[in-house]
Structures are given as C-alpha cells and as structure tokens.
Coordinates of C-alpha atoms and ligand atoms in Angstrom, one line a residue:
M1 CA 22.7 -8.9 5.6
K2 CA 22.3 -5.2 6.6
I3 CA 18.5 -3.8 6.7
L4 CA 17.2 -0.3 7.1
V5 CA 13.8 -0.9 8.7
T6 CA 11.7 2.2 8.6
G7 CA 9.0 2.6 11.2
G8 CA 10.6 -0.3 13.2
A9 CA 9.3 1.0 16.6
G10 CA 5.5 0.5 15.4
F11 CA 3.5 -2.6 15.5
I12 CA 4.4 -4.5 12.5
G13 CA 7.9 -3.1 12.2
S14 CA 8.8 -4.1 15.9
A15 CA 7.6 -7.5 15.5
F16 CA 9.8 -7.7 12.3
V17 CA 12.8 -6.6 14.2
R18 CA 12.2 -8.8 17.1
L19 CA 11.7 -11.9 15.2
S20 CA 14.5 -11.4 12.6
L21 CA 17.1 -10.6 15.2
A22 CA 15.9 -13.9 17.2
E23 CA 16.0 -16.1 14.3
R24 CA 18.5 -14.6 12.0
A25 CA 22.0 -14.7 13.3
E26 CA 23.6 -13.1 10.2
V27 CA 21.1 -9.8 10.2
R28 CA 21.9 -6.3 11.2
I29 CA 19.0 -3.9 11.5
V30 CA 19.1 -0.2 11.6
N31 CA 15.6 1.4 12.6
L32 CA 14.6 4.9 11.7
D33 CA 11.5 5.7 13.3
K34 CA 10.1 9.1 14.3
L35 CA 8.3 8.1 17.3
T36 CA 4.9 9.3 16.6
Y37 CA 2.3 8.4 18.8
A38 CA 2.4 4.9 17.3
G39 CA 6.1 4.4 17.8
N40 CA 7.1 3.0 21.2
L41 CA 10.7 2.2 22.2
E42 CA 9.0 -0.1 24.8
N43 CA 8.2 -2.6 21.8
L44 CA 11.8 -3.1 21.4
V45 CA 13.5 -3.5 25.0
S46 CA 14.3 -6.9 24.0
V47 CA 16.9 -6.0 21.4
A48 CA 17.7 -2.6 22.7
G49 CA 21.2 -4.1 24.0
D50 CA 21.8 -6.3 20.8
P51 CA 25.1 -5.2 19.0
R52 CA 23.6 -6.1 15.5
Y53 CA 20.8 -3.4 16.4
R54 CA 21.1 0.4 15.8
F55 CA 18.0 2.9 16.5
I56 CA 17.9 6.2 14.9
R57 CA 15.0 8.6 15.9
G58 CA 14.3 10.6 12.8
D59 CA 11.6 11.5 10.0
V60 CA 11.3 9.3 6.7
C61 CA 10.8 12.9 4.9
D62 CA 14.1 14.4 6.2
A63 CA 16.2 13.9 2.8
E64 CA 19.4 14.7 4.5
L65 CA 19.1 12.5 7.3
V66 CA 18.2 9.7 5.0
D67 CA 20.7 10.6 2.7
R68 CA 23.4 10.4 5.4
L69 CA 22.0 6.8 6.6
F70 CA 22.5 5.5 3.5
V71 CA 26.0 6.7 3.2
E72 CA 26.9 5.9 6.5
E73 CA 25.1 2.3 6.7
R74 CA 25.0 1.0 3.2
P75 CA 21.8 -1.0 3.5
E76 CA 21.5 -4.0 1.2
A77 CA 17.9 -3.8 1.7
V78 CA 15.2 -1.4 2.9
I79 CA 11.9 -2.6 4.4
H80 CA 9.6 0.4 4.6
F81 CA 7.0 0.2 7.2
A82 CA 6.9 3.7 8.5
A83 CA 3.4 5.3 7.7
E84 CA 0.5 7.0 9.4
S85 CA -1.3 3.8 9.3
H86 CA -4.9 4.2 10.8
V87 CA -7.8 4.9 8.6
D88 CA -10.1 6.8 11.2
R89 CA -6.9 9.4 12.2
S90 CA -6.6 9.8 8.5
I91 CA -10.5 10.8 8.0
L92 CA -10.0 13.2 11.1
S93 CA -6.5 14.7 10.0
P94 CA -5.3 13.7 6.4
A95 CA -2.1 16.0 6.3
P96 CA 0.3 14.0 8.1
V97 CA -0.9 10.7 6.3
F98 CA 0.0 12.4 2.9
E99 CA 3.1 13.7 4.2
T100 CA 4.6 10.6 5.7
N101 CA 3.1 8.2 3.3
L102 CA 3.7 10.0 0.0
R103 CA 6.7 12.1 0.8
G104 CA 8.4 9.7 3.0
T105 CA 8.3 7.2 0.6
F106 CA 9.5 9.5 -2.5
T107 CA 12.1 10.3 0.2
L108 CA 13.5 7.0 0.5
L109 CA 13.1 5.9 -3.1
E110 CA 15.3 9.0 -4.1
A111 CA 17.9 7.9 -1.5
A112 CA 17.9 4.3 -2.9
R113 CA 18.0 5.3 -6.3
R114 CA 21.2 7.7 -5.9
H115 CA 23.1 5.4 -3.4
G116 CA 21.7 1.9 -4.8
V117 CA 20.2 -0.8 -2.6
G118 CA 19.8 -4.7 -3.2
L119 CA 16.0 -4.5 -2.5
F120 CA 13.4 -1.8 -1.6
L121 CA 10.5 -3.6 0.1
Q122 CA 7.5 -1.4 0.3
V123 CA 5.1 -2.8 3.1
S124 CA 1.4 -1.9 1.6
T125 CA -2.2 -2.8 2.3
D126 CA -5.0 -4.7 1.0
E127 CA -7.1 -1.6 1.6
V128 CA -5.5 -0.1 -1.8
Y129 CA -8.0 -2.3 -3.9
G130 CA -11.1 -0.9 -1.8
S131 CA -14.3 -2.7 -1.0
I132 CA -14.7 -6.1 -3.0
E133 CA -18.0 -7.4 -3.8
P134 CA -18.4 -11.0 -3.0
P135 CA -17.5 -13.7 -4.0
A136 CA -14.3 -12.0 -5.8
E137 CA -11.1 -11.9 -4.1
A138 CA -8.5 -9.5 -5.4
E139 CA -5.2 -10.8 -7.1
E140 CA -2.4 -8.5 -7.5
S141 CA -3.8 -7.0 -10.9
Y142 CA -7.1 -6.0 -9.5
P143 CA -8.0 -2.3 -10.0
L144 CA -6.9 0.1 -7.5
R145 CA -9.9 1.9 -5.7
P146 CA -8.8 3.1 -2.4
S147 CA -11.6 4.6 -0.1
S148 CA -10.0 6.6 2.6
P149 CA -7.1 9.1 2.8
Y150 CA -4.9 6.4 4.4
S151 CA -5.5 3.9 1.6
A152 CA -5.3 6.5 -1.4
S153 CA -1.7 7.5 0.1
K154 CA -0.7 3.8 0.1
A155 CA -1.9 3.3 -3.2
G156 CA -0.1 6.3 -4.3
A157 CA 3.2 5.4 -2.4
D158 CA 2.7 1.7 -4.1
L159 CA 2.8 3.4 -7.8
L160 CA 5.3 5.7 -6.9
A161 CA 7.7 2.7 -5.8
L162 CA 7.0 0.5 -9.0
S163 CA 7.8 3.7 -10.9
Y164 CA 10.8 3.7 -9.7
W165 CA 11.6 0.1 -10.9
T166 CA 10.2 0.7 -14.3
T167 CA 12.0 4.1 -14.7
Y168 CA 15.5 3.7 -12.7
R169 CA 15.7 -0.1 -12.1
V170 CA 15.6 0.6 -8.1
P171 CA 14.8 -3.1 -7.3
V172 CA 11.4 -2.6 -5.7
I173 CA 9.1 -5.1 -4.2
V174 CA 5.4 -4.1 -3.2
T175 CA 3.6 -6.5 -0.5
R176 CA -0.2 -6.0 0.1
A177 CA -1.1 -7.6 3.4
S178 CA -4.5 -7.9 5.0
N179 CA -5.5 -6.5 8.5
N180 CA -2.9 -7.8 11.2
Y181 CA -3.4 -8.4 15.0
G182 CA -1.3 -9.6 17.5
P183 CA 0.8 -8.1 20.5
Y184 CA 1.9 -4.8 20.7
Q185 CA -0.7 -3.3 18.3
F186 CA -1.7 0.3 19.3
P187 CA -5.3 0.1 20.8
E188 CA -6.9 2.4 17.9
K189 CA -7.2 -0.7 15.7
L190 CA -10.2 -3.1 15.8
I191 CA -8.9 -6.0 18.0
P192 CA -6.8 -4.4 20.4
L193 CA -9.1 -1.5 21.0
M194 CA -12.0 -4.1 21.6
I195 CA -9.7 -6.5 23.9
S196 CA -8.6 -3.5 25.9
N197 CA -12.1 -2.0 26.3
A198 CA -13.5 -5.6 27.3
L199 CA -10.9 -5.8 30.0
E200 CA -11.7 -2.6 31.4
D201 CA -15.8 -3.3 31.2
R202 CA -15.9 0.0 28.8
P203 CA -18.5 -0.2 25.7
L204 CA -17.2 -1.5 22.5
P205 CA -18.0 0.7 19.7
I206 CA -19.2 -1.1 16.4
Y207 CA -19.3 1.1 13.4
G208 CA -22.9 0.6 11.4
D209 CA -24.3 -2.9 11.3
G210 CA -20.8 -4.5 12.0
L211 CA -20.9 -6.8 9.2
Q212 CA -18.0 -5.6 7.4
V213 CA -15.8 -8.2 6.6
R214 CA -11.9 -8.4 7.0
D215 CA -9.3 -10.9 6.4
W216 CA -7.2 -11.5 9.7
L217 CA -3.7 -12.0 9.4
Y218 CA -1.5 -12.8 12.6
V219 CA 1.4 -10.3 12.6
D220 CA 4.5 -13.2 12.8
D221 CA 2.7 -14.8 9.8
H222 CA 3.1 -11.4 8.0
C223 CA 6.5 -11.0 9.0
R224 CA 7.6 -14.5 7.8
A225 CA 6.0 -13.7 4.4
L226 CA 8.2 -10.5 4.3
W227 CA 11.3 -12.7 4.8
A228 CA 9.9 -15.3 2.2
V229 CA 9.5 -12.0 -0.5
L230 CA 12.9 -10.9 0.5
E231 CA 14.7 -13.9 -0.1
R232 CA 12.5 -15.5 -3.1
G233 CA 10.4 -12.6 -4.6
R234 CA 11.0 -11.1 -8.0
R235 CA 11.9 -7.5 -8.5
G236 CA 9.3 -5.3 -9.7
E237 CA 6.5 -7.4 -8.8
I238 CA 3.3 -7.0 -6.1
Y239 CA 2.5 -9.7 -3.8
N240 CA -0.9 -9.9 -1.6
I241 CA -0.4 -11.5 1.8
G242 CA -3.6 -12.7 3.3
G243 CA -4.5 -14.6 6.6
S244 CA -7.2 -16.8 4.9
C245 CA -9.6 -15.9 7.7
S246 CA -12.5 -13.8 6.5
L247 CA -14.7 -12.8 9.5
P248 CA -17.5 -10.1 9.7
N249 CA -16.4 -7.5 12.7
R250 CA -19.3 -8.5 14.9
E251 CA -18.2 -12.1 14.9
V252 CA -14.6 -10.8 16.0
V253 CA -15.8 -9.0 18.7
R254 CA -18.2 -11.8 20.0
R255 CA -15.2 -14.0 20.0
I256 CA -13.1 -11.4 22.0
L257 CA -16.1 -10.9 24.2
R258 CA -16.3 -15.1 25.2
A259 CA -12.7 -15.2 25.5
T260 CA -12.6 -12.3 28.1
G261 CA -15.7 -13.8 29.8
K262 CA -17.5 -10.3 29.2
P263 CA -21.1 -9.8 28.4
E264 CA -22.3 -9.3 24.8
S265 CA -24.3 -6.1 25.9
L266 CA -20.9 -4.2 26.1
M267 CA -21.0 -4.0 22.3
Q268 CA -22.5 -0.8 21.1
S269 CA -23.9 0.2 17.7
V270 CA -22.2 3.7 16.7
A271 CA -22.5 5.9 13.5
D272 CA -20.5 4.2 10.7
R273 CA -17.2 5.2 9.3
P274 CA -17.7 7.6 6.4
G275 CA -16.6 5.5 3.2
H276 CA -16.4 2.4 5.0
D277 CA -15.2 -0.5 3.0
R278 CA -17.6 -3.3 3.4
R279 CA -15.2 -6.2 2.5
Y280 CA -11.6 -6.9 2.0
A281 CA -10.7 -10.1 0.3
L282 CA -7.2 -11.2 -1.2
S283 CA -6.0 -14.1 -3.2
S284 CA -2.5 -15.1 -2.0
A285 CA -1.9 -17.5 -4.6
K286 CA 1.1 -15.6 -5.9
V287 CA 3.1 -15.3 -2.7
T288 CA 2.4 -19.3 -1.8
T289 CA 3.1 -20.5 -5.5
E290 CA 6.2 -18.6 -5.7
T291 CA 7.9 -18.6 -2.3
G292 CA 6.0 -21.5 -0.6
W293 CA 4.7 -19.0 2.2
R294 CA 1.6 -19.6 3.7
P295 CA 0.1 -18.7 7.2
Q296 CA 0.7 -20.7 10.0
V297 CA -1.2 -19.2 12.9
G298 CA -5.0 -20.1 13.0
F299 CA -7.3 -17.3 14.0
E300 CA -8.4 -19.0 17.3
S301 CA -4.9 -19.4 18.5
G302 CA -3.6 -16.1 17.2
L303 CA -6.6 -14.3 19.0
A304 CA -6.0 -16.2 22.3
A305 CA -2.2 -15.4 22.3
T306 CA -3.2 -11.6 21.8
I307 CA -5.7 -11.4 24.6
R308 CA -3.2 -13.3 26.8
W309 CA -0.6 -10.5 25.8
Y310 CA -3.0 -7.6 26.8
Q311 CA -3.8 -9.2 29.9
E312 CA -0.4 -9.6 30.8
N313 CA 0.7 -6.2 29.6
R314 CA -1.8 -3.9 31.4
D315 CA 1.0 -1.4 32.0
W316 CA 2.0 -1.2 28.4
V317 CA -1.6 -0.6 27.7
M318 CA -2.0 2.1 30.4
R319 CA 0.8 3.9 29.2
V320 CA 0.0 4.0 25.6
K321 CA -3.8 5.0 26.4
S322 CA -2.7 8.1 28.6
G323 CA -2.2 11.5 27.0
E324 CA -2.7 11.7 23.4
Y325 CA -4.9 8.6 23.0
R326 CA -7.5 10.5 25.1
D327 CA -7.8 13.4 22.7
Y328 CA -8.2 10.9 19.7
Y329 CA -10.7 8.7 21.5
A330 CA -12.8 11.7 22.4
R331 CA -12.2 13.1 18.7
N332 CA -13.2 9.8 17.1
Y333 CA -15.9 8.6 19.4
E334 CA -17.6 11.4 21.2
N335 CA -19.7 12.8 18.6
R336 CA -20.9 9.9 17.1
E337 CA -24.4 8.8 17.4
T338 CA -24.9 5.8 19.8
E339 CA -27.8 3.7 20.7
L340 CA -27.4 4.6 24.4
G341 CA -25.7 8.0 24.5
S342 CA -22.2 9.1 24.6
L343 CA -19.2 6.5 24.6
V344 CA -17.0 8.4 26.1
R345 CA -17.0 8.5 29.9
Ligands
NAD1 P1 1.9 1.3 13.4 O1 1.1 2.5 13.2 O2 1.7 0.6 14.3 O3 3.4 2.0 13.2 C1 4.1 3.0 12.3 C2 5.6 3.3 12.8 O4 6.1 4.4 11.7 C3 5.6 4.0 14.2 O5 6.6 3.4 15.1 C4 5.8 5.5 13.8 O6 6.5 6.1 14.8 C5 6.6 5.4 12.6 N1 6.5 6.6 11.7 C6 5.3 7.4 11.4 N2 5.7 8.3 10.7 C7 7.0 8.4 10.6 C8 7.9 9.3 9.6 N3 7.7 10.2 9.0 N4 9.1 9.0 9.9 C9 9.9 7.8 10.7 N5 8.7 7.0 11.3 C10 7.5 7.3 11.3 O7 1.7 0.8 11.7 P2 1.8 -0.7 11.8 O8 0.3 -1.1 12.0 O9 3.0 -1.2 12.2 O10 2.0 -0.9 10.1 C11 3.4 -0.7 9.7 C12 3.1 -0.9 7.9 O11 2.4 -1.9 7.6 C13 2.3 0.4 7.5 O12 2.9 0.8 6.0 C14 1.0 0.2 7.2 O13 0.4 0.8 6.0 C15 1.3 -1.5 6.7 N6 0.3 -2.4 6.8 C16 -0.3 -2.6 8.3 C17 -1.5 -3.4 8.5 C18 -2.0 -3.5 9.7 O14 -3.0 -4.3 9.8 N7 -1.6 -2.8 10.8 C19 -1.7 -4.3 7.2 C20 -1.3 -4.3 6.1 C21 -0.3 -3.1 6.1
TYD2 P1 -9.3 -1.1 11.6 O1 -8.6 -2.2 12.5 O2 -9.5 0.3 11.7 O3 -8.6 -1.4 10.2 P2 -9.2 -1.2 8.9 O4 -10.3 -0.3 8.8 O5 -8.0 -0.7 8.1 O6 -9.7 -2.4 8.2 O7 -11.0 -1.5 11.7 C1 -11.4 -3.0 11.2 C2 -12.9 -2.9 11.1 O8 -13.5 -2.6 12.3 C3 -13.3 -1.8 10.2 O9 -14.3 -2.4 9.3 C4 -13.9 -0.8 11.0 C5 -14.4 -1.6 12.2 N1 -14.1 -0.8 13.6 C6 -15.2 -0.7 14.3 O10 -16.5 -1.2 14.1 N2 -15.2 0.2 15.6 C7 -13.9 0.5 15.8 O11 -14.0 1.3 17.1 C8 -12.9 0.4 15.1 C9 -11.6 1.0 15.4 C10 -12.8 -0.3 13.9

C-alpha cells in the first residue's frame, strides 16, 4: 500500500512513519512536509535510507506540487497530518494557521477529487468540540464549538473534508484524537515543555489555576488507532480517539516533577490563556466497537518512557530550543503576569 503522509516530519506524523515502516513490510510512504519550525528530519533518521520511503520538502498549499505528486506517486491513501498545531501560536499569529489548516486541506482534497484515492484520512482533534461541561463526554455528533483560531481551523477543515465525501464521494474519514504525548514532541506543548524546563531547573508556567482537564493519549496508541481506522473504518464517518486518561494540568506537572526529582516550587502560576478551554472529554466507544482499537499504554508508563527519552536526547532538545524557539518563548511568556516576575531569563 502506498500512502501519502503530509506533515510526516512533525511529532505524530514521524511516529506514524517510523511505526508503519517498522511493522508493515508492504507499506510505502511518501512524506510531504514543509519543514516549518515543527518539522524536523532528525525525527526520521531511522527511516531515511529505507527504499520504501521518500521525502519531499514542500507546502500542502502548493497546488501544482500536490497535483504532480498525485500523478507521479498515485497514492492509495492520504493521511493528512500537516498543520499548524499549537493553540498558543495560533493566538499570537493566526494567519499561517488558517493558510495551512484550511487552504492546505482544500488543496489536498481537490487533488484527491481530481485524481482519485482509496482513502483520505483527515487527522483532527477533540478541540473542535470546545470545552465540555462535566460529566459529559463528546461523541462524534457533539456540536462543534471551537474556541481558538487553531481549533476553529481544524473544525473548518473537518467540515470541508466531509463535504467532499457528501458532494463528490471522495472517500474521507475524520479522526479526532485527544492530547498526544510521547518522544519527539516539540517543547511548546504542555508535557515536553514541562519536562525540558524541569530538566533545566527552569520555572514551569501553569496557565491560570491549572485545573483545566485534558485526556492524554500516547502517540503510538494514536498511530495504531489510525491504522485501525484505515483498515476497518467506514468512509464518510468521524471517529474519536481518546486515551481514557483525564487529568488536571497541575497533576500532570506534579507527576513530571516527581519523576524528574525536581521540587514543586518550580511550578509558577502565570496569566491564563485567552479563551482557554476548561475541559476536554471524549467518548471513544465508536472506534472501539467498530475497529476493536483501544489504548494500550497507561499514563504512568507512557510518561516514564517520554521523560526517559527527553533525558537521553538532550542534544535534540537543545537544537530545537535554539533560534526561533527563543523568540516564540519570549513572545508567549515574557509579558505574562506571574507571581514572581518574569519567566524568561
Ligand atoms: P507538529 O506541529 O508536531 O507537526 C506538524 C508538521 O506539519 C511539521 O512537520 C510541519 O513542518 C508540517 N507542516 C506545517 N505546515 C505545513 C505545510 N503548509 N505544508 C507541509 N507541511 C507542513 O504537529 P503534531 O502534533 O504532530 O500534529 C499532527 C496533526 O495531528 C495535526 O493535524 C494536529 O492538528 C493533529 N492532532 C494533534 C494532537 C496533539 O496532541 N499534538 C492531537 C490531536 C490531533
Ligand atoms: P497544550 O499542550 O498546548 O495543548 P492544548 O491546549 O491543545 O490542549 O496545553 C495543554 C494544557 O496545558 C492546556 O490546558 C494549556 C496548559 N498549558 C499550561 O498551563 N502552560 C503551558 O506553558 C502550556 C504550553 C500549556
């Protein structure tokens, strides 16, 4: 099976590429990635020489390039990971988020419509449902109430993809996963940021009261769910993919501090994120009933493996934290009110 993966140099896309080539002899992968700040070919060193793998640097918004790739490669499936994926960055600069997440998805769907494809898998997020009052869990029919430019762009892209199924019968499936964590995640998201700051004895910035709840999914579990949906999902359907592990942020950070042997005094309350969703909660009953998938990695062992990876890959962390990262960190954290003064030193 030949798969066109977009965004395969990012966190989840690269985990999907590594896992698929390691476990499935019949798979061929073409990876289209623009290599933004979040794309990193170091994540793919282990597969770079594999004859079943091809990397193309390019933009999913480049219609000519995407068209040429469909003609040259004739992919049987598209797994569309490429996105601007971070809420805080989407608040600071929404334009690239709408460009990539909406125009990029549209460009790929158009190519799929013109050239045909066996499956177009739109990799989406539970954030499209917005904040969910306890004790409810969002099923796939839950209303879309995205709060941030990021989640609004993903909701829009999901609807666009589903319209291509309804109107043109492009065989689309949408998956909506909860918060992923694991090795190779860019240290702008909660877990890798807290691990890398803890390892460097830097303050850990907690937005607001830190009692916001997220459902944590180990990245390999997510990739296996995508395979389950690829093989057994129904076209035109949406599948939620949750980790069955809901925790308030403070508890996640406390566990990271305990596991790294650092004091809780490193936690520092800072001004809240505007429009911050209080709670995400997903029902994954549909994907489990229809495909048999369920998460295998518990939070304790997943977090331990993740922390170990960051401890053993400090060079990777140092490299991604140089340059652009410093500007982002200053823009996002420098002017935030804190209890103790500036976070950026
Ligand atoms: P990431 O930010 O780590 O990686 C994104 C990748 O897309 C990078 O390699 C980047 O270079 C590439 N990219 C960005 N713009 C591009 C463009 N215009 N053309 C080509 N490539 C481009 O993101 P991630 O965390 O791996 O997320 C992957 C997908 O999964 C996204 O669609 C995201 O919305 C979704 N998702 C993420 C999570 C999560 O917790 N990280 C949860 C649910 C869903
Ligand atoms: P994040 O990893 O950005 O994922 P998302 O907002 O997409 O769920 O953030 C997870 C939670 O952690 C969210 O409630 C915001 C919070 N958070 C902090 O408290 N401090 C931080 O520095 C970051 C990056 C996130």
